[in-house]
Short mmCIF file of C-alpha atoms and ligand atoms in Angstrom, two decimals:
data_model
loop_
_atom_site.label_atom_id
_atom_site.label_comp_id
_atom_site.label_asym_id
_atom_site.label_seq_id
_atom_site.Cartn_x
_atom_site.Cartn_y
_atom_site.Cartn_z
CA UNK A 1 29.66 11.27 23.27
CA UNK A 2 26.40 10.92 21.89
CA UNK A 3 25.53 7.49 19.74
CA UNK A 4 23.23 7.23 16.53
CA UNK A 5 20.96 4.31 16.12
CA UNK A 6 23.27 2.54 14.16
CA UNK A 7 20.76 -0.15 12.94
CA UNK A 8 20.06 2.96 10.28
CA UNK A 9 23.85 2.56 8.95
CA UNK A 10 22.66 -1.02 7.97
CA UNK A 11 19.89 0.44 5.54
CA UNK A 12 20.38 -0.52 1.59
CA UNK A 13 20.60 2.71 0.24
CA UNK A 14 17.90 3.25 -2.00
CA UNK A 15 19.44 3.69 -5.00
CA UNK A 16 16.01 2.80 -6.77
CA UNK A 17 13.93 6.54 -7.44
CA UNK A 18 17.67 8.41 -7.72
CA UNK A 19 18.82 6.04 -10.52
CA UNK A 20 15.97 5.92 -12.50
CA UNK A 21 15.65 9.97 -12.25
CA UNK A 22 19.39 10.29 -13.53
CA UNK A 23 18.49 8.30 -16.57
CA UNK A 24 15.71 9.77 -17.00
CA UNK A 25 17.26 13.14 -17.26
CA UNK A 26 20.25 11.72 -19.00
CA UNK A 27 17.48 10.76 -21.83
CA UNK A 28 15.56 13.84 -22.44
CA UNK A 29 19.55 15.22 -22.31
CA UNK A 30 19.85 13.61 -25.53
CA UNK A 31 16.50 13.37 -26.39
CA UNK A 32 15.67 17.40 -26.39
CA UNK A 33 11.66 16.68 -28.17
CA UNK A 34 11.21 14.24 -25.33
CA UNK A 35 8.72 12.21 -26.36
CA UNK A 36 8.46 10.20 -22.66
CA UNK A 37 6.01 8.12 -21.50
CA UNK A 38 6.11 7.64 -17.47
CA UNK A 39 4.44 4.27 -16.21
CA UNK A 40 6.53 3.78 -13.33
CA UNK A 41 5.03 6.11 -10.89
CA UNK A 42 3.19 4.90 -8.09
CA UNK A 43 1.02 8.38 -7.18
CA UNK A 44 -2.41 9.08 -8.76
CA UNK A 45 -2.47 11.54 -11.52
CA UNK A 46 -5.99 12.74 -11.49
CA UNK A 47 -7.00 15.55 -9.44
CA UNK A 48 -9.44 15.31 -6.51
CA UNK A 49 -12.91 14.99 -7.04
CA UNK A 50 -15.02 17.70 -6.86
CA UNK A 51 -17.07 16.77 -3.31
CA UNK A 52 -13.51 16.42 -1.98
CA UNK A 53 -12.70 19.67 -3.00
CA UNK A 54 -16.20 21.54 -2.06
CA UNK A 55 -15.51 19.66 2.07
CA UNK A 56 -12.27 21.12 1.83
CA UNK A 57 -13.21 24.62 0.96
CA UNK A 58 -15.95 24.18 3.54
CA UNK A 59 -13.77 23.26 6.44
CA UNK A 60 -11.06 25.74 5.12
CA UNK A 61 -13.91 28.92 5.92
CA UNK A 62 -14.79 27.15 9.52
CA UNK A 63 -10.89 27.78 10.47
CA UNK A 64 -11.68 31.32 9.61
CA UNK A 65 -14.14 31.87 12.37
CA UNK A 66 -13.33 32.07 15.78
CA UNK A 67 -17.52 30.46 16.38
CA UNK A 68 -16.03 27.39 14.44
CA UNK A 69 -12.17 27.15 14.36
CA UNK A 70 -10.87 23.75 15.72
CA UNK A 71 -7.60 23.80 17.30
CA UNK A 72 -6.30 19.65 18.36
CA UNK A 73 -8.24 17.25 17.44
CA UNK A 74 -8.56 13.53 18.56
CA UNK A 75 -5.47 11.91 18.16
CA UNK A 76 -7.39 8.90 16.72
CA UNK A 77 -9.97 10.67 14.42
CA UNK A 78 -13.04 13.19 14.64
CA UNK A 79 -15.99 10.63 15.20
CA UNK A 80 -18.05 12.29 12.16
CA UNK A 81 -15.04 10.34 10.34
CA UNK A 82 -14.32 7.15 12.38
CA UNK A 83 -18.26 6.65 12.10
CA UNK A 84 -18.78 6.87 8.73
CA UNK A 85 -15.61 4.73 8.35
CA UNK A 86 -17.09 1.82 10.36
CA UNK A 87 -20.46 2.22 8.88
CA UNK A 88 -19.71 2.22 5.02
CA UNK A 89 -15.92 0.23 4.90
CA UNK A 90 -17.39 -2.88 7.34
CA UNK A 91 -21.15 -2.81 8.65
CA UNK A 92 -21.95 -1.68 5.09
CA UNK A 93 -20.15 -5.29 4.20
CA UNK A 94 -21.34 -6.94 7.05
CA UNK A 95 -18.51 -7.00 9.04
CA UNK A 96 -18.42 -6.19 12.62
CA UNK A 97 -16.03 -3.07 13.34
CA UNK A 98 -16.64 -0.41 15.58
CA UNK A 99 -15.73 3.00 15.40
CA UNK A 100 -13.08 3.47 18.39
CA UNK A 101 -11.36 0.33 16.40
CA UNK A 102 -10.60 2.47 13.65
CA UNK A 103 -7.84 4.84 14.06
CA UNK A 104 -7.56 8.11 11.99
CA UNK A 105 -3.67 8.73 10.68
CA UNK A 106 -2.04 10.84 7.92
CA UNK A 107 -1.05 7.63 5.84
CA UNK A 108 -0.17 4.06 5.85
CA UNK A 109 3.33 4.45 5.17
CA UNK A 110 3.63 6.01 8.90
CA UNK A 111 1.00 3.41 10.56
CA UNK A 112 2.81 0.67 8.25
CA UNK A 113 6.05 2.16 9.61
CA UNK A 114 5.64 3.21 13.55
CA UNK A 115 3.61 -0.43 14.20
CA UNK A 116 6.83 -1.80 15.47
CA UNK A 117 6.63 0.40 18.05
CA UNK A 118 4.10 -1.59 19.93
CA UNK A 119 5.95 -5.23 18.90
CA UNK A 120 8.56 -6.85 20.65
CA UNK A 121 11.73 -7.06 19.49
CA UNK A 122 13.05 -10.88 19.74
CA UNK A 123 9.62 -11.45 17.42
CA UNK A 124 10.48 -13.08 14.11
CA UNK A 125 8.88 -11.09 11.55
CA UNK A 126 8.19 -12.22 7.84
CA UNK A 127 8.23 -9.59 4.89
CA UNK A 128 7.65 -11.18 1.36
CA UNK A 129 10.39 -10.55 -1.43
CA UNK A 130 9.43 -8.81 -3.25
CA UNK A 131 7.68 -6.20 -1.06
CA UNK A 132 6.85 -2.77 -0.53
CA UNK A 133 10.29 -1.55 0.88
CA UNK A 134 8.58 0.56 4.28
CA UNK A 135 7.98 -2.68 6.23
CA UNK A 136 11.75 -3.97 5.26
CA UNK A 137 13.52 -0.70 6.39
CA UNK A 138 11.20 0.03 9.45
CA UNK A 139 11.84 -3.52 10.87
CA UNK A 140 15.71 -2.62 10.05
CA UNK A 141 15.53 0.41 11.91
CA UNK A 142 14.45 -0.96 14.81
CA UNK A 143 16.08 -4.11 14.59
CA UNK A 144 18.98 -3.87 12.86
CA UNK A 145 19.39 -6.52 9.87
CA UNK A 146 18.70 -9.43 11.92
CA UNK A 147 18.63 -13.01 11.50
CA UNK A 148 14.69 -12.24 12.90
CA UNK A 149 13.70 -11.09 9.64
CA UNK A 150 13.12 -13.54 7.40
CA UNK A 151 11.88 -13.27 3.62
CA UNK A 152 8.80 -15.03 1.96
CA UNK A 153 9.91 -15.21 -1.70
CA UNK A 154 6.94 -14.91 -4.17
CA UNK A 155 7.32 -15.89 -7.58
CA UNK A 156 5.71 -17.00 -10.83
CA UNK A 157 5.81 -20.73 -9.47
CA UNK A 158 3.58 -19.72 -6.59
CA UNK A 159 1.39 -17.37 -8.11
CA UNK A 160 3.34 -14.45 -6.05
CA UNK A 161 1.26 -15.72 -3.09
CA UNK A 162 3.96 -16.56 0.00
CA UNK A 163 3.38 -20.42 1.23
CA UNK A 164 2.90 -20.56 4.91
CA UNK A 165 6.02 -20.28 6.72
CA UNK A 166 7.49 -23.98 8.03
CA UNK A 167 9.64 -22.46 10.89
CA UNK A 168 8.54 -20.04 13.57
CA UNK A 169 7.14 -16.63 12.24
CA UNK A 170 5.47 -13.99 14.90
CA UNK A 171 4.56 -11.39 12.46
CA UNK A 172 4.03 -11.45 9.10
CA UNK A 173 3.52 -8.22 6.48
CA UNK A 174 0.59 -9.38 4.09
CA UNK A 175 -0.38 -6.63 1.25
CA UNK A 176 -3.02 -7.60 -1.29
CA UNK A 177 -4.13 -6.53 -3.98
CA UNK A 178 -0.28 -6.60 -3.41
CA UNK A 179 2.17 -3.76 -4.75
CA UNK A 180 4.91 -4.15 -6.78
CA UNK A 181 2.88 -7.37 -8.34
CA UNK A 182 -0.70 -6.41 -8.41
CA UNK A 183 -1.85 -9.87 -7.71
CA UNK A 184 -4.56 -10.84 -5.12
CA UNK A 185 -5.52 -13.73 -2.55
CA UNK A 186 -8.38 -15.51 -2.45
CA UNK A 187 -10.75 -15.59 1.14
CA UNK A 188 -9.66 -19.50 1.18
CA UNK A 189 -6.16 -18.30 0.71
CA UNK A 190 -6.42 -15.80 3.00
CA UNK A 191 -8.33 -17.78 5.24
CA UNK A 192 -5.07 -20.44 5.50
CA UNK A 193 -3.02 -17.35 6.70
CA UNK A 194 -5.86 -16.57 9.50
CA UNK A 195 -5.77 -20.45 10.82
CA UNK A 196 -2.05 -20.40 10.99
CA UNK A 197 -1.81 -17.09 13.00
CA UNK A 198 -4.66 -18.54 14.95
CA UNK A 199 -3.02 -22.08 15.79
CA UNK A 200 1.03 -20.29 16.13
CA UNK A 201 -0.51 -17.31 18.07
CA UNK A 202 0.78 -15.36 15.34
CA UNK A 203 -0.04 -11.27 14.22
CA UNK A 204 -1.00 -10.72 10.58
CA UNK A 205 -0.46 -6.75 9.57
CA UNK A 206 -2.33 -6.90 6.37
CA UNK A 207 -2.12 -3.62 3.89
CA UNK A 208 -5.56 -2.71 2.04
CA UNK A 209 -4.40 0.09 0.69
CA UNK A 210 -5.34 -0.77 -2.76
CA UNK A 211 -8.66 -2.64 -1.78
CA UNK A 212 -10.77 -0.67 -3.91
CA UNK A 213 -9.25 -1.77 -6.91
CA UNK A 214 -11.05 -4.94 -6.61
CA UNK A 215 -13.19 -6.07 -9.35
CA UNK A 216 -14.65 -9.37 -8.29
CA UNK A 217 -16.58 -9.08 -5.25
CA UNK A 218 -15.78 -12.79 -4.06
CA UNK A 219 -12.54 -11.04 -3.19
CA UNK A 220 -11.38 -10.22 -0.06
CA UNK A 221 -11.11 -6.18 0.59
CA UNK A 222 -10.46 -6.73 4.24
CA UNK A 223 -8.75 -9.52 6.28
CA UNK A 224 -11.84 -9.00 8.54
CA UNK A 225 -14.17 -10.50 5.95
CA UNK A 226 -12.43 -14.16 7.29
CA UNK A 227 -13.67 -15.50 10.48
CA UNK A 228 -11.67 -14.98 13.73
CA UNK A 229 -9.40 -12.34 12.00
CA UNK A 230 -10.07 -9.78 14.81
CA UNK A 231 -8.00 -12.00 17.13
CA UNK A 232 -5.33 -12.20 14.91
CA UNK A 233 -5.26 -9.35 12.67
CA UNK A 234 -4.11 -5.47 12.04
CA UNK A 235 -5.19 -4.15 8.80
CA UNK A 236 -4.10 -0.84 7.34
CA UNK A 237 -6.22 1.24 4.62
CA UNK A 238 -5.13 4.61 2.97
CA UNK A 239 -7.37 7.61 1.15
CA UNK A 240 -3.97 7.91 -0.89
CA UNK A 241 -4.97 5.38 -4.26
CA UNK A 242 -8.88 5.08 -3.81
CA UNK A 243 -9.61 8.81 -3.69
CA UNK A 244 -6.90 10.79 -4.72
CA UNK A 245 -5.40 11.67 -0.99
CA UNK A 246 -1.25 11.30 -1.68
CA UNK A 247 -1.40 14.88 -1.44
CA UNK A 248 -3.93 15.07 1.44
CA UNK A 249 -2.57 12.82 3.85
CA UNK A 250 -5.21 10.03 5.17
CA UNK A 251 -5.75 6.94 6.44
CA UNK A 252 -6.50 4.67 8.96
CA UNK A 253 -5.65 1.39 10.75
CA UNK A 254 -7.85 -1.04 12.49
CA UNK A 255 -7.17 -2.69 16.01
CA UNK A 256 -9.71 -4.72 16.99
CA UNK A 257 -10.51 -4.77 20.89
CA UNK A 258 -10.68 -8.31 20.51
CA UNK A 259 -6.71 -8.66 19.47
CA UNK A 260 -4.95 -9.78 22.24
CA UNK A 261 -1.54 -11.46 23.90
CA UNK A 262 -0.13 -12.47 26.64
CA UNK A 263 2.49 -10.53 28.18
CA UNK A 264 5.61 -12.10 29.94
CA UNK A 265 3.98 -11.35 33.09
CA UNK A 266 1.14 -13.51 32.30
CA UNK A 267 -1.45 -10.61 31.82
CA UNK A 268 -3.76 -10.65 28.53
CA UNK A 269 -3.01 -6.89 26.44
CA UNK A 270 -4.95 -5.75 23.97
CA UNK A 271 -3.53 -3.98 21.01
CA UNK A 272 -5.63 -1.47 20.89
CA UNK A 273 -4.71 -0.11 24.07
CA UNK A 274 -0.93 -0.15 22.91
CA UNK A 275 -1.67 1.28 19.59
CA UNK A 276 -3.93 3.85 21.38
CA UNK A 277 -1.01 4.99 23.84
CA UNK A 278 1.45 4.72 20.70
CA UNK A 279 -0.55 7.66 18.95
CA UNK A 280 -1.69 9.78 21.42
CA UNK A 281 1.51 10.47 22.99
CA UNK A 282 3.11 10.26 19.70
CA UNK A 283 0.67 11.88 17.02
CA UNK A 284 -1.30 14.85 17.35
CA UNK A 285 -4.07 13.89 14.90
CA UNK A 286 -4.97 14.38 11.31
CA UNK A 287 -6.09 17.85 10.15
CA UNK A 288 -9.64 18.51 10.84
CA UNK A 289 -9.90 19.44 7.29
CA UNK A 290 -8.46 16.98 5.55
CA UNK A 291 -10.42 14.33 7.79
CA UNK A 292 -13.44 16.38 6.91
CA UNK A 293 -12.22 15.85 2.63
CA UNK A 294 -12.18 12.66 3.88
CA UNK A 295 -15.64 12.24 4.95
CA UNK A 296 -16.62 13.41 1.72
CA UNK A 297 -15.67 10.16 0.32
CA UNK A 298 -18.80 8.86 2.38
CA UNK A 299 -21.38 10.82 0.55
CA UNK A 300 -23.09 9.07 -2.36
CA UNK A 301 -21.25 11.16 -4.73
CA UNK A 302 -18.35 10.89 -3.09
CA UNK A 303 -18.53 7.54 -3.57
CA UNK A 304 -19.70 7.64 -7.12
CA UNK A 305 -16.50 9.81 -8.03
CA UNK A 306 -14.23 7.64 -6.09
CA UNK A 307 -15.21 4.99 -8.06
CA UNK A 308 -14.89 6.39 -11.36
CA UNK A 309 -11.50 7.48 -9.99
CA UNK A 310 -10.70 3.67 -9.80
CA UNK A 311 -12.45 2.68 -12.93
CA UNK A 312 -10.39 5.82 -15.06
CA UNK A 313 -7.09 3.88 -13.55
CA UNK A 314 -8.18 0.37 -14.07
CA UNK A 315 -8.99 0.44 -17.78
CA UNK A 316 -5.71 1.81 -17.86
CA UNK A 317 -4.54 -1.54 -15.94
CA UNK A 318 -6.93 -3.54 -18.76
CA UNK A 319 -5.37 -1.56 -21.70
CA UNK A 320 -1.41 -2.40 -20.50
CA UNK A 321 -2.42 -5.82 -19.24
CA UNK A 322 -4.28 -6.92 -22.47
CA UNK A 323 -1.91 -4.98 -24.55
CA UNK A 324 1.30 -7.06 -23.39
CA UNK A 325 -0.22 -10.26 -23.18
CA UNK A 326 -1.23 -9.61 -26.88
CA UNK A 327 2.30 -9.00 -27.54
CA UNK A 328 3.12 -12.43 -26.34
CA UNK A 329 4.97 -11.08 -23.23
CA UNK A 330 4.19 -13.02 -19.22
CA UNK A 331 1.61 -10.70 -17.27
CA UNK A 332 0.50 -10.64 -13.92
CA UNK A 333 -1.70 -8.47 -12.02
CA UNK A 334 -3.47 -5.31 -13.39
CA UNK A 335 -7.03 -7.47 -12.88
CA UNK A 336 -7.46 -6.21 -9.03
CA UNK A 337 -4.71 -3.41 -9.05
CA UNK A 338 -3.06 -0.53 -10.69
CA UNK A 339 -0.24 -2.77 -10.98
CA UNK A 340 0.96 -4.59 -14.09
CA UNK A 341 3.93 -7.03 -13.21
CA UNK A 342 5.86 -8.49 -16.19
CA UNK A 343 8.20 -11.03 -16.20
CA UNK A 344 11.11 -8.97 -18.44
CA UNK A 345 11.79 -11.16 -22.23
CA UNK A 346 14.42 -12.82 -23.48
CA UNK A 347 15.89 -13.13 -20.08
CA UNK A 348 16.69 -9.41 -19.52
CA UNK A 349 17.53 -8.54 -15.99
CA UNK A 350 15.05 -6.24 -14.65
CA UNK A 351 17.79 -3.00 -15.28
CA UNK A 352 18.70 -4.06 -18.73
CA UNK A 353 15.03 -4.24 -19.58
CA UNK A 354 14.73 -1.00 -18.09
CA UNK A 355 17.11 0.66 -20.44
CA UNK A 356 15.69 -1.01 -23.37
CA UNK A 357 12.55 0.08 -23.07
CA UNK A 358 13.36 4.03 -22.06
CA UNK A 359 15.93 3.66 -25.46
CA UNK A 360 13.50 1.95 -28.07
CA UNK A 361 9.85 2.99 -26.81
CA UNK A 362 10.61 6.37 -24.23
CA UNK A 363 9.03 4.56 -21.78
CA UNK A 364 9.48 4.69 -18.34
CA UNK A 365 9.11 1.85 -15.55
CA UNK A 366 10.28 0.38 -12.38
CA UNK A 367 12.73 -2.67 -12.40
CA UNK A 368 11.56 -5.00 -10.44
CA UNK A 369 15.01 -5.95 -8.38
CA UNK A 370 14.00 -2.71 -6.67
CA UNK A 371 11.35 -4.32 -4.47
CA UNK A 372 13.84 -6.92 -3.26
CA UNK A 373 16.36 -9.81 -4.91
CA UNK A 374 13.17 -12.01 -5.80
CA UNK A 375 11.97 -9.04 -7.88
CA UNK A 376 14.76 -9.74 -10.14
CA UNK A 377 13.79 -10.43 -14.27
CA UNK A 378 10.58 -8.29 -13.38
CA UNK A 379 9.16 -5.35 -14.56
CA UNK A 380 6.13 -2.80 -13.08
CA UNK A 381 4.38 -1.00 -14.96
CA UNK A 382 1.73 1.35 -13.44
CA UNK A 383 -1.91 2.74 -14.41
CA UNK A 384 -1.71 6.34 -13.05
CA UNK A 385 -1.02 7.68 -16.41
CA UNK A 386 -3.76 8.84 -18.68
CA UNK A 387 -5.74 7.26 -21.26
CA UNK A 388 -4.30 8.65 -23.72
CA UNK A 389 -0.66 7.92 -23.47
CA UNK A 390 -0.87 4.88 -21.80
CA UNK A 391 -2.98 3.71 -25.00
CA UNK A 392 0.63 5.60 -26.66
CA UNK A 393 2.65 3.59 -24.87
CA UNK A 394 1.06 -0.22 -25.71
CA UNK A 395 1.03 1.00 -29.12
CA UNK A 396 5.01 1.88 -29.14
CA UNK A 397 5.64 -1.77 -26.94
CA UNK A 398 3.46 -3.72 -29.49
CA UNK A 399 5.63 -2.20 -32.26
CA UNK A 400 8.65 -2.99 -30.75
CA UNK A 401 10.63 -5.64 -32.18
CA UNK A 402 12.15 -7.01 -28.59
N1 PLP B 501 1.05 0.53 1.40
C1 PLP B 501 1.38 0.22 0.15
C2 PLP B 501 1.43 -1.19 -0.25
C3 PLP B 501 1.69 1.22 -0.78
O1 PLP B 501 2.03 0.89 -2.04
C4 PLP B 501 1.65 2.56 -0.37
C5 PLP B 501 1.99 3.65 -1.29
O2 PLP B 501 2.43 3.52 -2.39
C6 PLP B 501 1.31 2.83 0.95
C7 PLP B 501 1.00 1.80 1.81
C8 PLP B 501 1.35 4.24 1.46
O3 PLP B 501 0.14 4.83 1.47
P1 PLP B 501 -0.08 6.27 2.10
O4 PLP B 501 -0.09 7.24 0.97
O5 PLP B 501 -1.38 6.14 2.82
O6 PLP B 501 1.05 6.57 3.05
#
């Protein structure tokens, strides 16, 4: 008889997305002129930008002819991409990556996902609570809920920034600008995380994707901005919330050659190699059109649209953050991030102030409990609506006599 990997019958069962959608369609039920306001999503809204759109097309036509078709690519990236990647994402920042560290993928969620692959399995990892729930259920998956996983709680008293573990940690998940919360670390905050993975011998996967959302450029964007993070450090960056891509399907993750351990046998391996093997037997590439979209980015007016992609979402962020904090309610985030994280009022549990809010302002959010226990009593709101009714909905929370 055949047997399942039953580490996947130890999986919470996201009840999350499916709840929220039943009440959702239990209100407009009862609600027929739906009047609903949706701020919990975590995908972009607006469409891509128009030099994305003219690559496409372009690549699209050189599939037509047999003079240009391309058939499998790279399995880490076209070079066209993986060059301009390394140029304008580090040398243009003055950081030292080259382009076969960079490798090509259709998102983070699978690079955030299949990185175990290359990890050991007695390491101890560390997740924060709460977190973005792929690096929970992955390690799970592999793992099974083990007494190896152990949870960083972050929480109003420390800033939602997780103290340096006191017992032994191997691998540690560190996203910021950080989803569900939408706060950010400092480079001196940062830079304690890359000294203690220095002196324990420690791997830091850090998660960029929502680096661009940075407004202060004394911010970190990349782990590799900190000294002696390529010995230490994998960082993962997505197309998905900067340009528009959660359609698409693009990213890419960073090994640096210079990332390195000792194996049992006493031999020094580098990462890179492992990751390298990992995808190529594993992955067959991203499409040569979408990596070409991706490109596109590159170009000055990629770039220019790109940012006013991020600017369109982030005076969203301003509008909810300022517009909550005006109504006297505990904000965080929404500064570096399309993430506004409120703490819920009047001591509402994170549900209960979810079915408050859909019943007196037909608004929709995400409870926080659904990012982990520590989430609990918090609320996320999200700035991938439109101006226009996310201006709506401040105006019907401001009016609302909690
Ligand atoms: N990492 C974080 C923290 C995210 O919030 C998300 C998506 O919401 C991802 C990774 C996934 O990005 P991608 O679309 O590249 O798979």
């Amino acid at each position: 008889m055949f047997r399942i990997n039953e580490n996947y019958l130890q999986l919470n069962q996201s009840y999350l997305f499916s709840t929220i959608a039943k009440k959702i369609e239990a209100f407009n039920t009862a609600n027929l002129e739906s009047d609903l306001i949706r701020l919990g999503i975590g995908d972009v809204t607006l469409p891509l930008s128009p030099t994305v759109i003219s690559a496409l097309h372009s690549a699209v036509d050189e599939m037509a002819s047999s003079n240009t078709f391309r058939g499998y690519g790279p399995e880490q990236g076209y070079d066209f991409l993986r060059n301009k990647i390394a140029e304008i994402d580090f040398r243009g920042r003055g950081i030292e990556i080259s382009a076969d560290e960079i490798f090509v993928s259709d998102g983070s969620k699978s690079d955030t996902g299949n990185i175990g692959d290359i990890l050991g399995e007695e390491n101890v990892v560390a997740i924060t609570n709460p977190v973005y729930p792929v690096y929970m259920d992955s390690n799970i998956m592999r793992l099974g809920k083990s007494s190896n996983i152990l949870l960083l709680t972050c929480s109003k008293e420390n800033g939602f920034i997780p103290e340096l573990p006191t017992e032994r940690v191997d691998v540690v998940y560190l996203c910021f600008p950080n989803n569900p919360t939408g706060t950010v670390m400092t480079k001196s905050e940062l830079a304690k995380w890359v000294n203690w993975a220095l002196e324990n011998e420690s791997l830091i996967l850090f998660d960029a994707a929502y680096e661009a959302y940075i407004q202060d450029a004394n911010l970190p964007r990349s782990i590799f901005e900190l000294e002696n993070a390529k010995r230490c450090a994998i960082e993962f960056r997505s197309f998905s919330k900067n340009a528009g891509f959660t359609g698409l399907r693009c990213s890419y993750t960073v090994v640096p050659k210079e990332l390195k351990v000792r194996a049992s046998n006493g031999d020094m391996v580098s990462l890179h190699g492992l990751w390298n093997r990992r995808q190529s037997t594993k992955f067959n590439g991203t499409p040569y059109i979408v990596q070409r979209a991706a490109e596109a980015v590159y170009s000055p007016q990629g770039q220019q649209e790109t940012q006013e992609m991020v600017a369109y979402y982030m005076q969203n962020a301003t509008v909810i953050r300022e517009g909550l904090i005006g109504r006297g309610l505990t904000v965080f985030g929404g500064e570096h991030a399309p993430y506004i994280w409120l703490q819920c009022p009047t001591g509402l549990d994170s549900w209960a102030f979810f079915d408050l809010l859909l019943e007196k302002c037909h608004i929709v959010g995400t409870p926080g409990v659904g990012f982990g226990s520590a989430g609990e009593g918090y609320f996320r709101l999200t700035a991938f609506n439109t101006h226009e009714k996310t201006l709506e909905a401040v105006e019907r929370i401001t009016q609302w006599n909690i």
